[in-house]
Coordinates of C-alpha atoms in Angstrom, one line a residue:
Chain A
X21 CA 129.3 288.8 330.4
X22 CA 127.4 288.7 327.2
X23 CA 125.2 285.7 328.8
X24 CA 122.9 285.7 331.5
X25 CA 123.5 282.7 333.6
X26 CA 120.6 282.3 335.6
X27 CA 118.2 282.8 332.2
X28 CA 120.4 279.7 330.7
X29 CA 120.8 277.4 333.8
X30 CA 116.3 277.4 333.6
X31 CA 116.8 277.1 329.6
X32 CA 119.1 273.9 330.9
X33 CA 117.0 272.7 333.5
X34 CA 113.8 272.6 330.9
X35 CA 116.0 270.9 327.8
X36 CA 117.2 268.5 330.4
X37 CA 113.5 267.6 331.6
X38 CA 112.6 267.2 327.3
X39 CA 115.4 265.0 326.7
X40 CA 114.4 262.7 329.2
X41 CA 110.4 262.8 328.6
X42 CA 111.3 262.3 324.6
X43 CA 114.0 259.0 325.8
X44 CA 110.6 257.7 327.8
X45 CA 108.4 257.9 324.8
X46 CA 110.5 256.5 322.2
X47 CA 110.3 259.8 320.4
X48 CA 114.1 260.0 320.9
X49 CA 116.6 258.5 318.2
X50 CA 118.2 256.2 320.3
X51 CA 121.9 256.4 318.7
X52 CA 122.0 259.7 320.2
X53 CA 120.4 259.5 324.0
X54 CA 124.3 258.5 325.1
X55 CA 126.3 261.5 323.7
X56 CA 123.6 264.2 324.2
X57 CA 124.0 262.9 327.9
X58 CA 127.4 263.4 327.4
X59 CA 127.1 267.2 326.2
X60 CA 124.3 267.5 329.5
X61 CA 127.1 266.3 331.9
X62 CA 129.2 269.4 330.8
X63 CA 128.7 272.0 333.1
X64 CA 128.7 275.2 330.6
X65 CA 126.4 273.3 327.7
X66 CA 123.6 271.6 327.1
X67 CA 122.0 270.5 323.6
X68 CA 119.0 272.5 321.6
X69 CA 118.2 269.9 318.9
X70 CA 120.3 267.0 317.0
X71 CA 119.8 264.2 313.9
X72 CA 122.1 261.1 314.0
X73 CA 122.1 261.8 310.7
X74 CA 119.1 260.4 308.1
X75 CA 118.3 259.3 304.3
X76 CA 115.3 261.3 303.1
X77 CA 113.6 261.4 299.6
X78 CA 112.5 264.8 298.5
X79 CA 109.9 265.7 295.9
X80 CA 111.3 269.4 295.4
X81 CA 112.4 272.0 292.6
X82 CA 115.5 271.8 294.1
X83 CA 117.1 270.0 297.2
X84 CA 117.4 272.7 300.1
X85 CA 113.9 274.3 299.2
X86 CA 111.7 273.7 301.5
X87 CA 108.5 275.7 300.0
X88 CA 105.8 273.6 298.0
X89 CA 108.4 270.6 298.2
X90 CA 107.4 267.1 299.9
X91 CA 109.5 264.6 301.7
X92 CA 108.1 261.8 300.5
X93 CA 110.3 259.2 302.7
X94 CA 112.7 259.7 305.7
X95 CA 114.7 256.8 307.7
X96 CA 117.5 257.1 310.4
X97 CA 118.9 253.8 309.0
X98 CA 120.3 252.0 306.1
X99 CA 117.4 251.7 303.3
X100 CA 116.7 249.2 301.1
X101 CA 116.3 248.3 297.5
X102 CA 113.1 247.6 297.7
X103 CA 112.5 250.5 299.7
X104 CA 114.3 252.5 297.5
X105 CA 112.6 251.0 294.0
X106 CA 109.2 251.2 295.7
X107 CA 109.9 255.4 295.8
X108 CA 111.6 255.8 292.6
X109 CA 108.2 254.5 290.8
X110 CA 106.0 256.6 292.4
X111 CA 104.7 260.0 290.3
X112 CA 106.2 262.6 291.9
X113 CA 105.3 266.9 290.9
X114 CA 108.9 268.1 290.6
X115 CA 112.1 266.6 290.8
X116 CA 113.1 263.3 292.9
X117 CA 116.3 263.6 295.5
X118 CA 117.9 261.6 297.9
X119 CA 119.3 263.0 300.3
X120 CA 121.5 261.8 302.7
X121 CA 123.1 263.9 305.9
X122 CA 125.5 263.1 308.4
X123 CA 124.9 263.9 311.8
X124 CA 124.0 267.8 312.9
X125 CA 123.9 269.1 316.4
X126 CA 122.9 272.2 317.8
X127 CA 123.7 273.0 321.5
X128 CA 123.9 276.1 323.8
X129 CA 126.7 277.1 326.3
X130 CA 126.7 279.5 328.8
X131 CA 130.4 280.9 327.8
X132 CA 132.6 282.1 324.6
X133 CA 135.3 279.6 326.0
X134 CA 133.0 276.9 326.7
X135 CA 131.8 277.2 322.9
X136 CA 135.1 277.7 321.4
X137 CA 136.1 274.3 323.2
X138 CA 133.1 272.5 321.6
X139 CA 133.7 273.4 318.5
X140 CA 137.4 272.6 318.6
X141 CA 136.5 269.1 320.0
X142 CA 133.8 268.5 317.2
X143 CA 136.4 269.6 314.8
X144 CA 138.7 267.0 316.0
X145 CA 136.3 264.0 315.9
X146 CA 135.4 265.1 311.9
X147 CA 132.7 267.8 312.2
X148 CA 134.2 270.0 310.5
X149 CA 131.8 272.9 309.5
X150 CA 131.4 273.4 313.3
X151 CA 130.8 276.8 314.7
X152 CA 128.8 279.6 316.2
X153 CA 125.9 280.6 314.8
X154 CA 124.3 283.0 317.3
X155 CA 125.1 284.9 320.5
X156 CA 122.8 285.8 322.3
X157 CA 121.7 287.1 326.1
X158 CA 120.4 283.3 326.8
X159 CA 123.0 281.3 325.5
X160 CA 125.7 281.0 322.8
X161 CA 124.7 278.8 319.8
X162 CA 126.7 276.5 318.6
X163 CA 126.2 274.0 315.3
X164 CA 128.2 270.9 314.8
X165 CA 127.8 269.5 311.5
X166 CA 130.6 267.8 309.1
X167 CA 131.1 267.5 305.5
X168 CA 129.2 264.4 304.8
X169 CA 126.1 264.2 302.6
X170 CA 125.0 263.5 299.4
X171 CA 122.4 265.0 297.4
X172 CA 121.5 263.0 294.3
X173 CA 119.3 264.1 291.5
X174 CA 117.0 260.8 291.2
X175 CA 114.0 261.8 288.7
X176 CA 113.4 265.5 286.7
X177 CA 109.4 265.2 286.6
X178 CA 109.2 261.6 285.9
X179 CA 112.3 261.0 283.9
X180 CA 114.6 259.0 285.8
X181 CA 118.4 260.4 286.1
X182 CA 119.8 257.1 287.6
X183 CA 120.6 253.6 286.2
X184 CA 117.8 251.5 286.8
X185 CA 120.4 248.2 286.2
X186 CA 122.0 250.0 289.5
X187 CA 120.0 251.1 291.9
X188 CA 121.6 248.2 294.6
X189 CA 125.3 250.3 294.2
X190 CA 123.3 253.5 294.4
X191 CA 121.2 252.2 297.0
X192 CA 125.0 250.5 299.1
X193 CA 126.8 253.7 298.3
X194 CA 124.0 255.6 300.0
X195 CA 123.9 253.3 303.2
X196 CA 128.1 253.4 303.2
X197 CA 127.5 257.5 303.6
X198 CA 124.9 257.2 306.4
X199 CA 127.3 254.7 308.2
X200 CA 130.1 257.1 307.4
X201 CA 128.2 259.8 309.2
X202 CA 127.3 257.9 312.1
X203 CA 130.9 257.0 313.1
X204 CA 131.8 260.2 313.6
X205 CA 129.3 260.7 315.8
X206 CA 130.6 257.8 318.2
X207 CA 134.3 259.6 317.9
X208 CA 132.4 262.9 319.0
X209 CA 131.0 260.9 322.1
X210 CA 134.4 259.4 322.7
X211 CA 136.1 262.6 322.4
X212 CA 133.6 264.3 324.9
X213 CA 134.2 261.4 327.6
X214 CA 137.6 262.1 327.0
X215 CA 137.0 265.7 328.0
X216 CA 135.0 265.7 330.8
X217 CA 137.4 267.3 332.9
X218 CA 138.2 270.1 330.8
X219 CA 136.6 273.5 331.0
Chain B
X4 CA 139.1 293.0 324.0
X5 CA 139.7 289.6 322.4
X6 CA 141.0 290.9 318.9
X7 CA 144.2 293.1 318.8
X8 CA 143.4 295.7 316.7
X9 CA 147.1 296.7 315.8
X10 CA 147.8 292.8 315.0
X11 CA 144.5 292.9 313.0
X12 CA 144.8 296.3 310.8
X13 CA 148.1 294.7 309.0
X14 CA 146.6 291.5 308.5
X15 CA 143.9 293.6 306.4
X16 CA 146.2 295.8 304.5
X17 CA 148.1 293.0 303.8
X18 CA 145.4 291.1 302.5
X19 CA 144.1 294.1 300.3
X20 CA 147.5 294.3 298.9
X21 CA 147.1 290.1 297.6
X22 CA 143.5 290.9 296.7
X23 CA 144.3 294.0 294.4
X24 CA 147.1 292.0 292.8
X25 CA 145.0 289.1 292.4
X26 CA 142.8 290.8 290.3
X27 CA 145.6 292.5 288.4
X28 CA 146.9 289.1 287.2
X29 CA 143.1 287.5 286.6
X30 CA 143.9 285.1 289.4
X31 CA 140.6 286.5 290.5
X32 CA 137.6 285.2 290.1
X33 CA 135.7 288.0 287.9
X34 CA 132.3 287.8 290.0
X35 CA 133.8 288.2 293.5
X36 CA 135.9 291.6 293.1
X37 CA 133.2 293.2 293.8
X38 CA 131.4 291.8 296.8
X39 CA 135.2 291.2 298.2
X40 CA 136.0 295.1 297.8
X41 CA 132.6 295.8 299.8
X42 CA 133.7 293.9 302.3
X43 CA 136.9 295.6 302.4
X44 CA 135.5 299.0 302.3
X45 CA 133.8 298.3 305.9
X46 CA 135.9 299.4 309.1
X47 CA 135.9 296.3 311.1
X48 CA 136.1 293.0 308.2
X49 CA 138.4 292.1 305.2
X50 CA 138.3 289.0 303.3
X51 CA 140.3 285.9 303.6
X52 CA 139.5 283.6 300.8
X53 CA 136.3 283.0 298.8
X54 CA 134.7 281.0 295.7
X55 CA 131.7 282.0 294.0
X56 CA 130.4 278.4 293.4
X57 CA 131.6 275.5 291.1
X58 CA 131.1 272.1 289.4
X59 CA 133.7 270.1 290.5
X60 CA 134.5 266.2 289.0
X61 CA 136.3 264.4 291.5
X62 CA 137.8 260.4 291.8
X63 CA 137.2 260.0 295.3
X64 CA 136.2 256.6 297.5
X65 CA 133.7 259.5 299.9
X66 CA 133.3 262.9 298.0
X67 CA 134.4 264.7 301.4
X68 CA 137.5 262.8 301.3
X69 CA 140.5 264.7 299.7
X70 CA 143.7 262.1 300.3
X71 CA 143.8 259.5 297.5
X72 CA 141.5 261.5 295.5
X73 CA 141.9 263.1 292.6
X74 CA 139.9 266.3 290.8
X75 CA 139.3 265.3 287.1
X76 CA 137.3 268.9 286.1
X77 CA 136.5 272.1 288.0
X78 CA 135.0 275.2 286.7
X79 CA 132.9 278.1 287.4
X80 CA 130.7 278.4 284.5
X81 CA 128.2 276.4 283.7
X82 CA 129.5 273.2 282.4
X83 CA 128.3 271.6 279.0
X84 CA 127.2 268.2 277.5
X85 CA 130.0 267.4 276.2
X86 CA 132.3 268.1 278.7
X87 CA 130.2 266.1 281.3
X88 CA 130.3 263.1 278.8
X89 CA 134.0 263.7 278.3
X90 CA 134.7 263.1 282.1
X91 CA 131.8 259.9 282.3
X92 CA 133.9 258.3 279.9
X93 CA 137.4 258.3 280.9
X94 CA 138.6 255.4 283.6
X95 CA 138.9 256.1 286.9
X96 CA 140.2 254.5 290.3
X97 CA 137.6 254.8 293.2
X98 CA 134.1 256.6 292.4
X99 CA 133.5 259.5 290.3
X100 CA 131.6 262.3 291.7
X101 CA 130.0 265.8 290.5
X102 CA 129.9 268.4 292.9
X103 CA 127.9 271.5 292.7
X104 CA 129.0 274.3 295.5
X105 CA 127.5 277.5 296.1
X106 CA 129.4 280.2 297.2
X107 CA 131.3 280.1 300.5
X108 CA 133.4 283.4 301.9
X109 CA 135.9 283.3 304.9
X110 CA 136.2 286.5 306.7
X111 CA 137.8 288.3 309.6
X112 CA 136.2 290.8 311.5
X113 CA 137.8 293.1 314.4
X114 CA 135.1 292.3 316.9
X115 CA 132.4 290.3 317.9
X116 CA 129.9 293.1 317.2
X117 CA 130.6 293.0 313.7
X118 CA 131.2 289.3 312.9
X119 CA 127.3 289.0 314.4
X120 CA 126.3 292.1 312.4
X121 CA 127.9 290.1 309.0
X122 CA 126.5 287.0 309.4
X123 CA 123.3 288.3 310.0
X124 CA 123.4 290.2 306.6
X125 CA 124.5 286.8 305.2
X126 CA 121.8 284.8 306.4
X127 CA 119.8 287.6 305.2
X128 CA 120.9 287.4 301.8
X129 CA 120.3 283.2 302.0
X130 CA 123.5 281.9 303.1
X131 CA 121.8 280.0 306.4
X132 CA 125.0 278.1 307.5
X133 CA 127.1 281.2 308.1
X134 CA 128.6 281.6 311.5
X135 CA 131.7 282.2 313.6
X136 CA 134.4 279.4 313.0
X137 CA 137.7 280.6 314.9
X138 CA 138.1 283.3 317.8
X139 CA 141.3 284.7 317.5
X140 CA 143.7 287.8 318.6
X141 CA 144.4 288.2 315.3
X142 CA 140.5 288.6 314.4
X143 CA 137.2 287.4 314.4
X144 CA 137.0 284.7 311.6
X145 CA 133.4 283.9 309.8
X146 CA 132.6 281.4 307.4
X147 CA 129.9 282.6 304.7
X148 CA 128.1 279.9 303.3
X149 CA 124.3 278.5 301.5
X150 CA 122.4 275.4 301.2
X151 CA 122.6 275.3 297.9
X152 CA 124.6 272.6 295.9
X153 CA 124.6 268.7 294.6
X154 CA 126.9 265.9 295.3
X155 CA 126.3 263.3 293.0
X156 CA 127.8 259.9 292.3
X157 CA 128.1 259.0 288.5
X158 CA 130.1 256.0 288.6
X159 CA 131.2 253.5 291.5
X160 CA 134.6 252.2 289.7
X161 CA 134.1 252.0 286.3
X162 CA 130.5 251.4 286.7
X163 CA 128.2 254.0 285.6
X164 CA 125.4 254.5 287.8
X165 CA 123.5 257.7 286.1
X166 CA 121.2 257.0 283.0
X167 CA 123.1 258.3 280.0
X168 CA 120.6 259.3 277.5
X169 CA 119.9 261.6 280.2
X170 CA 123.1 263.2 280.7
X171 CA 121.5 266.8 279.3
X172 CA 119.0 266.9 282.1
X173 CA 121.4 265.9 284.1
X174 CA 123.9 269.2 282.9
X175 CA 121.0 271.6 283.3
X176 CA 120.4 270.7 286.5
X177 CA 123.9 271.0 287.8
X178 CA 123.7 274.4 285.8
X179 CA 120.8 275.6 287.8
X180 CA 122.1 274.8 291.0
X181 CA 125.5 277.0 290.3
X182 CA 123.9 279.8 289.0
X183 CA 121.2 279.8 291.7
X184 CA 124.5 279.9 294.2
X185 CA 125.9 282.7 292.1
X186 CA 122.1 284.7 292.5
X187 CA 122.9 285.0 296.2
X188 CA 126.6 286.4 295.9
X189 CA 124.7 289.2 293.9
X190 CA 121.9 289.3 296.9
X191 CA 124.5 289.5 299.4
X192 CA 126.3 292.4 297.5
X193 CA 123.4 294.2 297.5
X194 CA 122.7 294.1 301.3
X195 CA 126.5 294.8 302.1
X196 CA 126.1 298.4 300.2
X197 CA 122.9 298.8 301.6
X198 CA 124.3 298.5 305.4
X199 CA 127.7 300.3 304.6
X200 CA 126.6 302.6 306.9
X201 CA 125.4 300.1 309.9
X202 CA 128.4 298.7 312.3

């Protein structure tokens, strides 16, 4: 077999111990305690790292850079106007972006089979760019991510891109993707309940 | 072994066959005949389908959502002023969005060995989210795929939410983000000829 059990079932053991330290400190987004239990329960997988999904401004050449850029503002919920006005006016050294991501989770299993099912169940509940991204002797990687985002061009330098009459439809549009994100992250759970029993 | 190899080697001529007659017909999208033949040319992948990046317009409620919605504009150039204004000012039903994508391949390798040894040259070459989507007996399949793009709302209905004396900075962004897409296609033909050799 391509992985070693007994190196994984440890790598378990200490993600297991994490997840429950980072639930005790708060440090955990709490939308996603629930269905990262969930994937735990399973006997062939546990979970590496995972966002519920997010709203972050970017001061950046361009969006997916991360070198010399700055996040200048990052929430886990619906923003506001005000929030969102309150960044828009602030100087910024490149260009402005919002950027907003639906859920992503990456999680290790100890099998091909088990990884293959994962993905085929996070496919089903609407994360659809789900795969494998490594294999390796301590566990194969799998990412679960779907199609939703978007990745708006707010200010070049300071020249603002966006409608300043409309920043509340911007702003309602934005909060409609983040809620759009986080739905499928329920189905996911629901679909993993559903499957407990398989293997 | 998972993939039968018989089952698989047809598939591949069979695709080479559509490829070269693609390209004889200019179906073919100029700058991927060659990165597509070099993945041909290795033993153990062929190519299943591929874009090199575009600007898509779409009427869409959610720009990941493709019933009810309707594509207003695609190309693989870089788009122009006027064309952008063009699209801005005709009606639409739901919200009108601008996509930027960068390029995304689908492949199938004969085994495990080299889908891991082709996504790694992919990552290589910048496209991060590249990974195994589909494990089948008729082949390894691999998605191929960057960071890089934009999805932008214009207008929600008929309400235009960009600022329009700004529509040129606007263009030249959306330019830069397509051919910054179409810079790693180039990066990623490079590394495939320089691992020809390597399986």
């Amino acid at each position: 077999m391509i992985v070693d059990r007994s190196l994984w079932s440890k790598k378990k053991e200490f993600m297991l111990r994490r997840l429950l330290e980072d639930q005790d400190i708060g440090y955990l987004d709490e939308e996603l305690y629930d269905i990262l239990l969930e994937f735990f329960r399973r006997e062939g997988t546990f979970t590496i790292s995972s966002c519920s999904g997010r709203v972050v401004f970017i001061d950046a050449q361009m969006p997916w850079v991360r070198e010399g850029s700055t996040i200048i503002f990052k929430k886990h919920k619906p923003i506001t106007v005000e929030e969102c006005l309150d960044i828009i006016n602030k100087p910024i050294l490149h260009n402005l972006w919002m950027i907003v991501t639906g859920p992503i989770i990456h999680a290790s299993t100890a099998s091909l089979r088990e990884a293959r099912l994962i993905t085929s169940i996070a496919r089903t509940a609407g994360f659809k760019h789900s795969g494998i991204i490594s294999i390796r002797r301590d566990g194969i990687i799998i990412e679960l991510k779907s199609g939703i985002g978007v990745t708006q061009i707010i200010k070049s330098g300071n020249t603002i891109l966006v409608n300043t009459d409309r920043i509340n439809e911007l702003v309602e549009i934005c909060n409609k993707v983040l809620l759009k994100g986080k739905e499928r992250l329920y189905r996911l759970k629901e679909l993993l309940i559903k499957y407990r029993e398989v293997t």
